[in-house]
Short mmCIF file of C-alpha atoms in Angstrom, two decimals:
data_model
loop_
_atom_site.label_atom_id
_atom_site.label_comp_id
_atom_site.label_asym_id
_atom_site.label_seq_id
_atom_site.Cartn_x
_atom_site.Cartn_y
_atom_site.Cartn_z
CA MET T 22 34.41 -22.47 0.01
CA VAL T 23 33.94 -18.74 0.65
CA LYS T 24 36.79 -16.58 -0.59
CA ILE T 25 37.09 -12.80 -0.21
CA GLY T 26 39.84 -10.68 -1.76
CA SER T 27 40.99 -7.15 -1.01
CA PRO T 28 38.87 -4.06 -1.71
CA MET T 29 39.79 -1.94 -4.71
CA THR T 30 41.75 -4.79 -6.33
CA SER T 31 40.93 -7.34 -9.00
CA THR T 32 40.20 -9.94 -6.28
CA ALA T 33 37.65 -7.77 -4.43
CA LYS T 34 34.26 -9.10 -3.37
CA LYS T 35 31.89 -6.33 -4.46
CA VAL T 36 28.48 -5.65 -2.92
CA LEU T 37 26.18 -3.00 -4.36
CA LEU T 38 23.60 -1.54 -1.95
CA CYS T 39 20.37 -0.28 -3.51
CA GLY T 40 19.51 2.10 -0.68
CA SER T 41 21.89 3.84 1.72
CA GLY T 42 19.91 4.80 4.82
CA GLU T 43 20.72 3.92 8.42
CA LEU T 44 20.07 0.22 7.88
CA GLY T 45 22.27 0.19 4.79
CA LYS T 46 25.01 2.01 6.71
CA GLU T 47 25.13 -0.64 9.45
CA LEU T 48 25.17 -3.39 6.82
CA ALA T 49 28.02 -1.64 4.98
CA ILE T 50 30.02 -1.53 8.23
CA GLU T 51 29.52 -5.26 8.77
CA LEU T 52 30.45 -6.10 5.18
CA GLN T 53 33.61 -4.03 5.43
CA ARG T 54 34.64 -6.01 8.50
CA TYR T 55 35.09 -8.90 6.06
CA GLY T 56 37.03 -6.80 3.57
CA VAL T 57 34.11 -6.42 1.15
CA GLU T 58 34.14 -3.56 -1.33
CA VAL T 59 30.87 -1.61 -0.92
CA ILE T 60 29.13 0.54 -3.54
CA ALA T 61 26.20 2.59 -2.20
CA LEU T 62 23.24 3.95 -4.17
CA ASP T 63 20.50 6.31 -3.06
CA ARG T 64 18.24 9.04 -4.41
CA TYR T 65 20.10 11.87 -2.61
CA PRO T 66 23.80 12.63 -1.98
CA ASN T 67 25.62 11.93 1.29
CA ALA T 68 23.11 9.34 2.51
CA PRO T 69 24.37 7.49 5.62
CA ALA T 70 25.87 4.45 3.86
CA MET T 71 27.41 6.64 1.16
CA GLN T 72 29.50 8.33 3.85
CA ILE T 73 31.44 5.11 4.49
CA ALA T 74 31.16 3.25 1.16
CA HIS T 75 34.08 2.87 -1.24
CA ARG T 76 31.99 4.52 -3.98
CA SER T 77 28.51 5.92 -4.30
CA TYR T 78 25.98 7.02 -6.93
CA VAL T 79 22.92 9.24 -6.71
CA VAL T 80 20.09 7.58 -8.61
CA SER T 81 16.42 6.76 -8.28
CA MET T 82 16.12 3.02 -7.72
CA LEU T 83 12.90 3.15 -9.75
CA ASP T 84 14.88 4.22 -12.84
CA GLY T 85 15.62 0.81 -14.29
CA ALA T 86 17.81 2.07 -17.15
CA LYS T 87 20.15 4.05 -14.89
CA LEU T 88 20.21 1.26 -12.32
CA ARG T 89 21.19 -1.24 -15.01
CA ARG T 90 23.91 1.05 -16.34
CA ILE T 91 25.56 1.38 -12.90
CA ILE T 92 25.35 -2.36 -12.25
CA GLU T 93 26.81 -3.24 -15.62
CA ASP T 94 29.67 -0.80 -15.03
CA GLU T 95 30.39 -1.99 -11.46
CA LYS T 96 29.77 -5.72 -12.02
CA PRO T 97 29.04 -6.46 -8.33
CA ASP T 98 29.12 -9.99 -6.94
CA LEU T 99 25.96 -9.24 -4.94
CA ILE T 100 23.13 -6.75 -5.45
CA VAL T 101 21.46 -5.97 -2.12
CA PRO T 102 18.15 -4.05 -2.19
CA GLU T 103 17.73 -1.99 0.99
CA VAL T 104 14.58 -0.07 0.02
CA GLU T 105 11.07 -1.11 -1.01
CA ALA T 106 10.79 1.14 -4.08
CA ILE T 107 13.03 -0.37 -6.71
CA ALA T 108 12.88 -1.36 -10.39
CA THR T 109 12.14 -5.04 -9.73
CA THR T 110 11.66 -5.85 -13.42
CA THR T 111 15.24 -4.72 -14.05
CA LEU T 112 16.49 -6.80 -11.11
CA MET T 113 14.74 -9.90 -12.45
CA GLU T 114 16.29 -9.33 -15.88
CA LEU T 115 19.74 -8.91 -14.32
CA GLU T 116 19.28 -12.06 -12.25
CA ARG T 117 18.45 -14.04 -15.40
CA GLU T 118 21.64 -12.63 -16.93
CA GLY T 119 23.73 -14.06 -14.08
CA TYR T 120 23.81 -11.33 -11.43
CA LYS T 121 23.02 -12.41 -7.85
CA VAL T 122 20.22 -10.45 -6.16
CA ILE T 123 19.75 -10.74 -2.38
CA PRO T 124 17.85 -12.70 -1.32
CA THR T 125 16.33 -13.23 -4.80
CA ALA T 126 14.76 -10.94 -7.40
CA LYS T 127 11.48 -12.80 -6.83
CA ALA T 128 11.55 -11.99 -3.12
CA THR T 129 12.24 -8.33 -3.87
CA TYR T 130 9.37 -8.25 -6.36
CA LEU T 131 6.85 -9.94 -4.06
CA THR T 132 7.69 -7.87 -0.99
CA MET T 133 8.09 -4.56 -2.79
CA ASN T 134 4.35 -4.03 -2.48
CA ARG T 135 1.80 -5.26 0.00
CA GLU T 136 -0.37 -6.90 -2.64
CA GLY T 137 2.21 -9.45 -3.78
CA ILE T 138 3.20 -10.62 -0.31
CA ARG T 139 -0.34 -10.61 1.09
CA ARG T 140 -1.67 -12.75 -1.76
CA LEU T 141 1.28 -15.13 -1.38
CA ALA T 142 0.74 -15.54 2.35
CA ALA T 143 -3.03 -15.70 2.49
CA GLU T 144 -4.03 -17.21 -0.85
CA GLU T 145 -1.13 -19.55 -1.67
CA LEU T 146 0.38 -20.49 1.70
CA LYS T 147 -2.93 -20.26 3.65
CA ILE T 148 -1.22 -18.38 6.48
CA PRO T 149 -3.67 -16.54 8.77
CA THR T 150 -3.88 -12.80 7.96
CA SER T 151 -6.30 -9.98 8.65
CA PRO T 152 -9.19 -9.67 6.14
CA TYR T 153 -8.23 -7.37 3.26
CA ARG T 154 -9.26 -5.80 -0.02
CA PHE T 155 -7.31 -3.86 -2.65
CA ALA T 156 -8.57 -0.70 -4.33
CA SER T 157 -7.29 1.16 -7.39
CA ASP T 158 -9.65 4.14 -7.30
CA PHE T 159 -11.89 5.93 -4.82
CA GLU T 160 -15.02 4.02 -5.84
CA GLU T 161 -13.28 0.68 -5.27
CA PHE T 162 -11.91 2.09 -2.02
CA GLN T 163 -15.39 2.89 -0.71
CA THR T 164 -16.57 -0.59 -1.68
CA ALA T 165 -13.59 -2.18 0.06
CA ILE T 166 -14.32 -0.30 3.29
CA ARG T 167 -17.99 -1.39 3.19
CA GLU T 168 -16.89 -5.02 2.76
CA ILE T 169 -14.17 -4.94 5.43
CA GLY T 170 -16.07 -2.73 7.83
CA ILE T 171 -15.13 0.14 10.12
CA PRO T 172 -12.69 0.42 11.87
CA CYS T 173 -10.09 -0.57 9.29
CA VAL T 174 -6.50 0.28 8.38
CA VAL T 175 -5.56 1.86 5.04
CA LYS T 176 -2.05 1.70 3.53
CA PRO T 177 -0.49 2.35 0.12
CA ILE T 178 0.58 -0.98 -1.33
CA MET T 179 4.11 0.44 -1.48
CA SER T 180 5.39 2.67 1.32
CA SER T 181 7.67 2.59 4.33
CA SER T 182 7.96 4.01 7.87
CA GLY T 183 4.19 4.45 8.09
CA HIS T 184 3.96 6.96 5.22
CA GLY T 185 0.42 7.13 3.86
CA GLN T 186 -1.01 4.85 6.55
CA SER T 187 -4.11 5.74 8.56
CA THR T 188 -7.02 4.20 10.47
CA VAL T 189 -10.61 4.76 9.39
CA LYS T 190 -12.69 5.02 12.57
CA CYS T 191 -15.82 6.63 11.11
CA GLU T 192 -17.37 7.66 7.77
CA GLU T 193 -15.74 11.09 7.96
CA ASP T 194 -12.28 9.46 7.88
CA ILE T 195 -12.77 7.77 4.50
CA LEU T 196 -11.86 10.63 2.13
CA PRO T 197 -8.88 11.86 4.23
CA ALA T 198 -7.58 8.28 4.43
CA TRP T 199 -7.72 7.93 0.65
CA LYS T 200 -5.91 11.24 0.14
CA GLU T 201 -3.23 10.35 2.69
CA ALA T 202 -2.61 6.96 1.04
CA GLN T 203 -2.31 8.60 -2.39
CA GLU T 204 0.15 11.19 -1.12
CA GLY T 205 2.20 8.77 0.99
CA GLY T 206 2.89 6.00 -1.53
CA ARG T 207 6.58 5.39 -2.29
CA ALA T 208 5.96 5.57 -6.04
CA GLY T 209 3.21 8.18 -5.92
CA ALA T 210 -0.54 7.67 -6.18
CA GLY T 211 -1.83 4.18 -6.78
CA LYS T 212 -3.44 1.08 -5.36
CA VAL T 213 -4.11 0.76 -1.63
CA ILE T 214 -4.87 -2.07 0.75
CA VAL T 215 -7.77 -1.93 3.21
CA GLU T 216 -7.22 -4.25 6.17
CA GLY T 217 -9.61 -5.36 8.85
CA PHE T 218 -8.71 -3.91 12.24
CA ILE T 219 -7.26 -6.63 14.49
CA ARG T 220 -7.51 -6.07 18.23
CA PHE T 221 -4.28 -7.92 18.93
CA ASP T 222 -2.59 -8.32 22.32
CA TYR T 223 0.80 -7.33 20.93
CA GLU T 224 2.83 -7.43 17.72
CA ILE T 225 6.30 -8.75 17.09
CA THR T 226 9.06 -8.78 14.54
CA LEU T 227 10.58 -12.23 14.20
CA LEU T 228 14.01 -11.84 12.61
CA THR T 229 14.45 -14.95 10.49
CA VAL T 230 17.82 -15.78 8.93
CA ARG T 231 18.24 -18.13 5.98
CA HIS T 232 21.92 -19.13 5.71
CA SER T 233 24.21 -21.90 4.51
CA GLY T 234 23.47 -23.97 7.62
CA GLY T 235 19.67 -23.66 7.53
CA THR T 236 17.22 -21.22 9.15
CA SER T 237 17.80 -19.44 12.48
CA PHE T 238 15.61 -17.13 14.56
CA CYS T 239 16.40 -14.23 16.87
CA GLN T 240 14.49 -13.73 20.08
CA PRO T 241 11.09 -12.12 19.30
CA ILE T 242 11.04 -8.31 19.23
CA GLY T 243 8.09 -6.36 20.59
CA HIS T 244 7.52 -2.85 19.28
CA TYR T 245 5.45 0.29 19.53
CA GLN T 246 4.44 2.39 16.54
CA GLU T 247 2.91 5.79 15.90
CA GLY T 248 1.03 6.09 12.64
CA GLY T 249 2.66 2.90 11.39
CA ASP T 250 6.15 4.25 12.09
CA TYR T 251 8.41 2.43 14.57
CA ARG T 252 9.24 4.42 17.70
CA GLU T 253 10.32 1.76 20.24
CA SER T 254 11.33 -1.91 20.20
CA TRP T 255 12.37 -4.36 22.90
CA GLN T 256 13.77 -7.85 23.04
CA ALA T 257 12.75 -10.41 24.09
CA GLN T 258 8.99 -9.99 23.90
CA PRO T 259 7.46 -12.43 26.44
CA MET T 260 5.32 -15.12 24.80
CA SER T 261 4.47 -18.76 25.37
CA ASP T 262 6.55 -21.54 23.85
CA GLU T 263 3.60 -22.67 21.74
CA THR T 264 2.94 -19.18 20.38
CA LEU T 265 6.63 -18.76 19.56
CA ARG T 266 6.61 -22.13 17.80
CA LYS T 267 3.67 -20.99 15.64
CA ALA T 268 5.46 -17.73 14.86
CA GLN T 269 8.62 -19.56 13.83
CA GLU T 270 6.60 -21.93 11.66
CA ILE T 271 5.13 -18.98 9.77
CA GLY T 272 8.56 -17.35 9.52
CA ARG T 273 10.09 -20.53 8.15
CA LYS T 274 7.24 -21.05 5.66
CA ILE T 275 7.12 -17.52 4.20
CA THR T 276 10.91 -17.09 3.94
CA GLY T 277 11.26 -20.59 2.50
CA VAL T 278 9.03 -19.66 -0.43
CA LEU T 279 10.83 -16.34 -0.95
CA GLY T 280 14.13 -18.23 -0.99
CA GLY T 281 17.75 -17.13 -1.05
CA TYR T 282 20.07 -16.27 1.82
CA GLY T 283 19.71 -13.31 4.16
CA LEU T 284 17.80 -11.87 7.08
CA PHE T 285 14.04 -11.30 6.88
CA GLY T 286 11.90 -9.20 9.20
CA VAL T 287 8.64 -11.13 9.65
CA GLU T 288 5.93 -8.96 11.27
CA LEU T 289 3.19 -10.79 13.19
CA PHE T 290 0.15 -9.94 15.33
CA ILE T 291 -0.40 -12.04 18.46
CA LYS T 292 -3.91 -12.48 19.89
CA GLY T 293 -4.03 -15.04 22.68
CA GLU T 294 -2.37 -18.11 21.21
CA ASP T 295 -3.20 -17.09 17.62
CA VAL T 296 -0.45 -15.78 15.34
CA ILE T 297 -1.53 -13.60 12.40
CA PHE T 298 0.81 -12.64 9.55
CA SER T 299 1.18 -8.93 8.74
CA GLU T 300 4.20 -8.26 6.49
CA VAL T 301 7.73 -9.41 5.69
CA SER T 302 10.81 -7.47 4.61
CA PRO T 303 13.66 -9.36 2.86
CA ARG T 304 16.27 -7.23 4.62
CA PRO T 305 17.17 -5.90 8.09
CA HIS T 306 14.20 -4.33 9.86
CA ASP T 307 14.02 -0.98 11.67
CA THR T 308 12.64 -2.59 14.85
CA GLY T 309 15.64 -4.94 14.73
CA MET T 310 18.08 -2.12 15.49
CA VAL T 311 17.74 -3.28 19.11
CA THR T 312 19.97 -6.22 18.16
CA MET T 313 22.94 -3.82 17.99
CA ILE T 314 23.01 -4.05 21.78
CA SER T 315 21.06 -7.24 22.57
CA GLN T 316 23.05 -9.88 20.63
CA ASP T 317 26.60 -10.87 19.77
CA LEU T 318 25.61 -10.70 16.09
CA SER T 319 23.30 -7.82 15.21
CA GLU T 320 20.73 -8.21 12.47
CA PHE T 321 23.23 -6.49 10.16
CA ALA T 322 26.03 -8.88 11.08
CA LEU T 323 23.66 -11.79 10.51
CA HIS T 324 22.59 -10.43 7.12
CA ALA T 325 26.23 -9.93 6.09
CA ARG T 326 27.22 -13.47 7.10
CA ALA T 327 24.21 -15.02 5.42
CA ILE T 328 24.55 -13.24 2.06
CA LEU T 329 28.30 -13.98 1.96
CA GLY T 330 27.58 -17.68 2.45
CA LEU T 331 29.21 -17.77 5.89
CA PRO T 332 27.92 -20.02 8.70
CA ILE T 333 25.83 -18.87 11.67
CA PRO T 334 26.26 -21.67 14.22
CA GLU T 335 24.74 -19.70 17.11
CA ILE T 336 23.12 -16.37 17.97
CA ILE T 337 23.94 -15.35 21.55
CA PHE T 338 21.33 -13.16 23.26
CA TYR T 339 22.86 -10.92 25.93
CA GLY T 340 19.65 -10.12 27.78
CA PRO T 341 16.66 -7.74 27.93
CA SER T 342 17.24 -4.73 25.67
CA ALA T 343 15.39 -1.84 24.05
CA SER T 344 15.71 0.72 21.27
CA ARG T 345 14.05 4.13 20.88
CA ALA T 346 13.99 6.07 17.62
CA ILE T 347 14.92 9.74 17.59
CA VAL T 348 12.41 11.27 15.17
CA VAL T 349 13.15 14.91 14.42
CA GLU T 350 10.49 17.31 13.16
CA GLY T 351 11.25 20.55 11.36
CA ASP T 352 12.79 22.00 8.23
CA SER T 353 16.58 22.27 8.25
CA ASN T 354 19.75 21.41 6.36
CA SER T 355 21.73 21.53 9.59
CA VAL T 356 20.91 19.14 12.43
CA SER T 357 23.05 18.69 15.55
CA PHE T 358 22.75 16.63 18.73
CA ASP T 359 23.63 18.16 22.09
CA ASN T 360 23.94 17.11 25.74
CA LEU T 361 25.38 13.73 24.76
CA GLN T 362 27.35 13.56 28.00
CA GLU T 363 24.04 13.29 29.88
CA VAL T 364 22.59 10.86 27.35
CA LEU T 365 25.49 8.46 27.76
CA ALA T 366 25.53 8.82 31.54
CA VAL T 367 22.48 6.49 31.53
CA PRO T 368 23.77 2.98 32.42
CA GLU T 369 24.19 0.40 29.62
CA THR T 370 23.09 2.90 26.99
CA GLN T 371 24.42 3.74 23.54
CA ILE T 372 23.41 6.07 20.73
CA ARG T 373 23.75 5.72 16.97
CA ILE T 374 23.53 8.99 15.03
CA PHE T 375 22.79 8.19 11.40
CA GLY T 376 24.35 11.24 9.77
CA LYS T 377 21.37 12.17 7.60
CA PRO T 378 22.14 15.62 6.18
CA GLU T 379 18.70 17.25 6.47
CA VAL T 380 15.13 16.99 7.69
CA HIS T 381 11.99 18.33 6.02
CA GLY T 382 8.88 17.34 7.91
CA HIS T 383 9.73 14.44 10.21
CA ARG T 384 12.60 12.00 9.88
CA ARG T 385 14.28 9.29 11.95
CA MET T 386 17.77 10.66 12.63
CA ALA T 387 19.22 8.48 15.40
CA VAL T 388 18.43 5.60 17.73
CA LEU T 389 19.03 4.98 21.43
CA LEU T 390 19.95 1.50 22.68
CA SER T 391 19.88 0.18 26.25
CA ARG T 392 20.12 -3.05 28.21
CA GLY T 393 18.56 -3.74 31.62
CA ARG T 394 17.52 -6.44 34.05
CA SER T 395 14.16 -6.49 32.27
CA ALA T 396 12.79 -5.16 28.98
CA GLU T 397 10.87 -2.54 30.95
CA GLU T 398 14.03 -1.31 32.67
CA ALA T 399 15.78 -1.13 29.30
CA ARG T 400 12.87 0.90 27.91
CA GLN T 401 13.02 3.27 30.88
CA ARG T 402 16.72 3.78 30.24
CA THR T 403 16.14 4.71 26.60
CA LEU T 404 13.43 7.10 27.80
CA ALA T 405 15.82 8.74 30.26
CA ALA T 406 18.41 9.13 27.51
CA PHE T 407 15.74 10.45 25.12
CA ASN T 408 14.68 13.10 27.64
CA ALA T 409 18.31 14.17 28.12
CA LEU T 410 19.03 14.50 24.38
CA LYS T 411 18.77 17.93 22.79
CA VAL T 412 18.35 18.27 19.02
CA GLU T 413 19.14 21.61 17.38
CA LEU T 414 17.95 22.63 13.91
#
């Protein structure tokens, strides 16, 4: 039996979000629809989810002592990591002490860096992956590139949104790729992964939901990236029944080992009928923002239901849909969006403005969502809205 009390009372169901970006904000909204009391944490003040949470704290999620102190004070029913960089050792200790970590502290630990999840998938589960090597210093890095071969892809073992990622296409790219990976890691300089370059036909995110009734899948999401950072996604990505079956088998296998309830973003390369595992996130995925317009239950609604122990009897897909990220470049503490009347004049189109307070460099600040008679028409509609939008710094 699932029972939820009233926020800010002794009967409240309390969820603590470790990370308060745009994905955390949408999850907080969905949790509050069920009357859940939400506490939001992030490394900077006024992060998107903090703006709607019942309480918030500014803290580095890598500071295990401070994280523990907040959790012990708040005593949440659920601890929900929403970022990759987090003090996983502290979470595992808290889980052993009786706190519930979503989906599990083990899943957070394994997926926090690319080494843990890649070794699990390739070496333990024998799931097809690209060839790979890990390197802790520049000498090992050079050796790894010789063994993998050029071209290859280089990533910090812990980063997000494409930070620190690059492609080595010739010998001259090796040193810049190493420097970029060292500067772009979520926890600073450290180990990197060198991956063989796969000439895939397309790549997908398969949103996989583990819940009280079993495991469910959303329609496959195709996406386009620049420098490893998501820029567009569309649903449903056309693929054969057999290829989809293979993708779902991998999704079921990897999330089954990670365990717990919640939504997972399983990233896969598709080449012909072959399905190759790339990564998995034990939380809502940026490419999955398209589900805010494509389904009756968005990825955030699905995650909320699953972690609360509520059933998910069916996921209704409305039809071809697309999302387009609004990435703003510049240096400003004041960002505004103009010409919205033209943006929303595009048929079947919506916009979500995240409310991030500043941009220094480049930052995803909003997303456009559209439906259409086909995925291509939906993409064209987000493009028309994108071209109409004016961002002022």
